[in-house]
Amino acid sequence: MGFLKNFFVKRQIKASGFREERHSVPLGSVRRCIVLLDVEDAESDACLKFATTYFGGRGIELKPFFLDMGKHAKDDIITTAVKTTILKRNLSIFGTLPEEMVAELQSEPADLYLCLVDNSLPVTRCFNAIVPAPFCVGLKDYACSPFSMVFKGSEEEQIQVNFHDSAKRLESIVNYLEMVV
């Protein structure tokens, strides 16, 4: 990441980042969960359906956010919720989140955050650091990541760039959390 991008990412994180200490939260005491989904992942719909069913069945409010780094014209119809979709065209030139998205994200704190985006783009790093949740679970570890737990894919998954098995990975994550937390 270039010097300027890194500078502006750190600046946004410092201004809007989650200030409390991150720690594990028992799954039984989770009342609200934020999930970040990558719409370019072929299984993002299956992940959203599984998360809605799983958390809804346990009385946990689910707030999904969507990362869409595809190129869209202004007239294109976006199928996800407008307020909770991060579009490439709405980011700053340095890849940081727009202020409206930061306000939407911080409007209601959560107990659990699941990041199902397998990259460390500046926008993902900003989102991960700003999300108001004490317990964060992610798929990609990087320097200064806010994750309490990281579920990396197998080496086979990392070799096959276009291979996604997100729905099974999400199911594995929540099953593991049930056993451990």
mmCIF file of N, CA and C in Angstrom, residues 16-65:
data_model
loop_
_atom_site.group_PDB
_atom_site.id
_atom_site.type_symbol
_atom_site.label_atom_id
_atom_site.label_comp_id
_atom_site.label_asym_id
_atom_site.label_seq_id
_atom_site.Cartn_x
_atom_site.Cartn_y
_atom_site.Cartn_z
ATOM 1 N N SER A 16 -12.109 7.669 13.615
ATOM 2 C CA SER A 16 -13.396 6.983 13.788
ATOM 3 C C SER A 16 -13.285 5.568 14.341
ATOM 4 N N GLY A 17 -12.099 5.109 14.617
ATOM 5 C CA GLY A 17 -11.897 3.723 15.035
ATOM 6 C C GLY A 17 -12.542 3.365 16.361
ATOM 7 N N PHE A 18 -12.792 2.082 16.540
ATOM 8 C CA PHE A 18 -13.367 1.552 17.774
ATOM 9 C C PHE A 18 -12.326 1.681 18.880
ATOM 10 N N ARG A 19 -12.664 2.328 19.962
ATOM 11 C CA ARG A 19 -11.687 2.668 20.997
ATOM 12 C C ARG A 19 -11.641 1.673 22.166
ATOM 13 N N GLU A 20 -12.664 0.867 22.302
ATOM 14 C CA GLU A 20 -12.685 -0.067 23.423
ATOM 15 C C GLU A 20 -11.783 -1.265 23.133
ATOM 16 N N GLU A 21 -11.477 -1.997 24.171
ATOM 17 C CA GLU A 21 -10.638 -3.187 24.013
ATOM 18 C C GLU A 21 -11.449 -4.322 23.402
ATOM 19 N N ARG A 22 -10.837 -5.031 22.469
ATOM 20 C CA ARG A 22 -11.498 -6.183 21.830
ATOM 21 C C ARG A 22 -11.304 -7.399 22.731
ATOM 22 N N HIS A 23 -12.342 -8.203 22.847
ATOM 23 C CA HIS A 23 -12.289 -9.416 23.666
ATOM 24 C C HIS A 23 -13.354 -10.387 23.184
ATOM 25 N N SER A 24 -13.291 -11.605 23.660
ATOM 26 C CA SER A 24 -14.303 -12.587 23.254
ATOM 27 C C SER A 24 -15.587 -12.340 24.047
ATOM 28 N N VAL A 25 -16.695 -12.645 23.401
ATOM 29 C CA VAL A 25 -18.010 -12.475 24.000
ATOM 30 C C VAL A 25 -18.724 -13.818 23.896
ATOM 31 N N PRO A 26 -19.307 -14.318 24.982
ATOM 32 C CA PRO A 26 -20.054 -15.582 24.897
ATOM 33 C C PRO A 26 -21.178 -15.467 23.876
ATOM 34 N N LEU A 27 -21.313 -16.477 23.048
ATOM 35 C CA LEU A 27 -22.319 -16.461 21.989
ATOM 36 C C LEU A 27 -23.720 -16.299 22.557
ATOM 37 N N GLY A 28 -23.958 -16.794 23.745
ATOM 38 C CA GLY A 28 -25.270 -16.667 24.377
ATOM 39 C C GLY A 28 -25.626 -15.241 24.757
ATOM 40 N N SER A 29 -24.632 -14.368 24.906
ATOM 41 C CA SER A 29 -24.922 -12.984 25.282
ATOM 42 C C SER A 29 -24.879 -12.023 24.092
ATOM 43 N N VAL A 30 -24.678 -12.548 22.894
ATOM 44 C CA VAL A 30 -24.671 -11.711 21.689
ATOM 45 C C VAL A 30 -26.110 -11.331 21.344
ATOM 46 N N ARG A 31 -26.360 -10.051 21.227
ATOM 47 C CA ARG A 31 -27.693 -9.558 20.883
ATOM 48 C C ARG A 31 -27.729 -8.976 19.466
ATOM 49 N N ARG A 32 -26.579 -8.552 18.968
ATOM 50 C CA ARG A 32 -26.509 -7.941 17.640
ATOM 51 C C ARG A 32 -25.210 -8.352 16.970
ATOM 52 N N CYS A 33 -25.311 -8.685 15.681
ATOM 53 C CA CYS A 33 -24.149 -9.133 14.915
ATOM 54 C C CYS A 33 -24.063 -8.349 13.611
ATOM 55 N N ILE A 34 -22.875 -7.874 13.296
ATOM 56 C CA ILE A 34 -22.612 -7.215 12.019
ATOM 57 C C ILE A 34 -21.806 -8.186 11.171
ATOM 58 N N VAL A 35 -22.201 -8.344 9.909
ATOM 59 C CA VAL A 35 -21.502 -9.230 8.983
ATOM 60 C C VAL A 35 -21.122 -8.421 7.749
ATOM 61 N N LEU A 36 -19.870 -8.540 7.323
ATOM 62 C CA LEU A 36 -19.413 -7.913 6.082
ATOM 63 C C LEU A 36 -19.258 -8.999 5.034
ATOM 64 N N LEU A 37 -20.019 -8.866 3.928
ATOM 65 C CA LEU A 37 -20.018 -9.843 2.853
ATOM 66 C C LEU A 37 -19.441 -9.232 1.582
ATOM 67 N N ASP A 38 -18.738 -10.036 0.815
ATOM 68 C CA ASP A 38 -18.189 -9.609 -0.467
ATOM 69 C C ASP A 38 -19.172 -10.023 -1.554
ATOM 70 N N VAL A 39 -19.792 -9.053 -2.243
ATOM 71 C CA VAL A 39 -20.793 -9.403 -3.252
ATOM 72 C C VAL A 39 -20.163 -10.065 -4.479
ATOM 73 N N GLU A 40 -18.842 -9.947 -4.635
ATOM 74 C CA GLU A 40 -18.168 -10.611 -5.752
ATOM 75 C C GLU A 40 -17.942 -12.094 -5.463
ATOM 76 N N ASP A 41 -18.162 -12.497 -4.226
ATOM 77 C CA ASP A 41 -18.084 -13.903 -3.859
ATOM 78 C C ASP A 41 -19.339 -14.593 -4.379
ATOM 79 N N ALA A 42 -19.157 -15.676 -5.098
ATOM 80 C CA ALA A 42 -20.283 -16.392 -5.711
ATOM 81 C C ALA A 42 -21.287 -16.886 -4.667
ATOM 82 N N GLU A 43 -20.853 -17.086 -3.443
ATOM 83 C CA GLU A 43 -21.735 -17.622 -2.407
ATOM 84 C C GLU A 43 -22.202 -16.581 -1.401
ATOM 85 N N SER A 44 -22.117 -15.303 -1.747
ATOM 86 C CA SER A 44 -22.517 -14.274 -0.786
ATOM 87 C C SER A 44 -24.006 -14.361 -0.440
ATOM 88 N N ASP A 45 -24.845 -14.719 -1.413
ATOM 89 C CA ASP A 45 -26.276 -14.883 -1.120
ATOM 90 C C ASP A 45 -26.520 -16.046 -0.169
ATOM 91 N N ALA A 46 -25.799 -17.150 -0.384
ATOM 92 C CA ALA A 46 -25.937 -18.315 0.501
ATOM 93 C C ALA A 46 -25.446 -17.974 1.909
ATOM 94 N N CYS A 47 -24.380 -17.191 1.998
ATOM 95 C CA CYS A 47 -23.870 -16.769 3.307
ATOM 96 C C CYS A 47 -24.891 -15.901 4.030
ATOM 97 N N LEU A 48 -25.481 -14.947 3.303
ATOM 98 C CA LEU A 48 -26.468 -14.068 3.920
ATOM 99 C C LEU A 48 -27.675 -14.867 4.388
ATOM 100 N N LYS A 49 -28.122 -15.804 3.577
ATOM 101 C CA LYS A 49 -29.275 -16.637 3.946
ATOM 102 C C LYS A 49 -28.958 -17.473 5.185
ATOM 103 N N PHE A 50 -27.764 -18.084 5.211
ATOM 104 C CA PHE A 50 -27.368 -18.890 6.369
ATOM 105 C C PHE A 50 -27.276 -18.027 7.620
ATOM 106 N N ALA A 51 -26.632 -16.853 7.499
ATOM 107 C CA ALA A 51 -26.470 -15.964 8.654
ATOM 108 C C ALA A 51 -27.824 -15.480 9.169
ATOM 109 N N THR A 52 -28.719 -15.140 8.262
ATOM 110 C CA THR A 52 -30.051 -14.686 8.658
ATOM 111 C C THR A 52 -30.804 -15.781 9.405
ATOM 112 N N THR A 53 -30.745 -16.988 8.881
ATOM 113 C CA THR A 53 -31.421 -18.117 9.522
ATOM 114 C C THR A 53 -30.782 -18.450 10.871
ATOM 115 N N TYR A 54 -29.448 -18.536 10.887
ATOM 116 C CA TYR A 54 -28.732 -18.926 12.096
ATOM 117 C C TYR A 54 -28.950 -17.908 13.221
ATOM 118 N N PHE A 55 -28.652 -16.644 12.949
ATOM 119 C CA PHE A 55 -28.747 -15.638 13.997
ATOM 120 C C PHE A 55 -30.202 -15.313 14.341
ATOM 121 N N GLY A 56 -31.076 -15.304 13.339
ATOM 122 C CA GLY A 56 -32.496 -15.065 13.601
ATOM 123 C C GLY A 56 -33.098 -16.138 14.489
ATOM 124 N N GLY A 57 -32.666 -17.380 14.304
ATOM 125 C CA GLY A 57 -33.150 -18.489 15.113
ATOM 126 C C GLY A 57 -32.689 -18.419 16.559
ATOM 127 N N ARG A 58 -31.680 -17.641 16.819
ATOM 128 C CA ARG A 58 -31.164 -17.479 18.182
ATOM 129 C C ARG A 58 -31.531 -16.128 18.784
ATOM 130 N N GLY A 59 -32.401 -15.384 18.095
ATOM 131 C CA GLY A 59 -32.835 -14.083 18.604
ATOM 132 C C GLY A 59 -31.773 -13.009 18.519
ATOM 133 N N ILE A 60 -30.820 -13.172 17.616
ATOM 134 C CA ILE A 60 -29.737 -12.211 17.447
ATOM 135 C C ILE A 60 -30.046 -11.357 16.217
ATOM 136 N N GLU A 61 -30.049 -10.047 16.400
ATOM 137 C CA GLU A 61 -30.291 -9.131 15.280
ATOM 138 C C GLU A 61 -29.070 -9.130 14.363
ATOM 139 N N LEU A 62 -29.301 -9.271 13.074
ATOM 140 C CA LEU A 62 -28.225 -9.313 12.089
ATOM 141 C C LEU A 62 -28.245 -8.040 11.256
ATOM 142 N N LYS A 63 -27.095 -7.397 11.152
ATOM 143 C CA LYS A 63 -26.971 -6.222 10.286
ATOM 144 C C LYS A 63 -25.896 -6.522 9.254
ATOM 145 N N PRO A 64 -26.296 -6.845 8.022
ATOM 146 C CA PRO A 64 -25.308 -7.140 6.981
ATOM 147 C C PRO A 64 -24.834 -5.881 6.260
ATOM 148 N N PHE A 65 -23.535 -5.842 5.986
ATOM 149 C CA PHE A 65 -22.938 -4.820 5.133
ATOM 150 C C PHE A 65 -22.341 -5.552 3.943
#
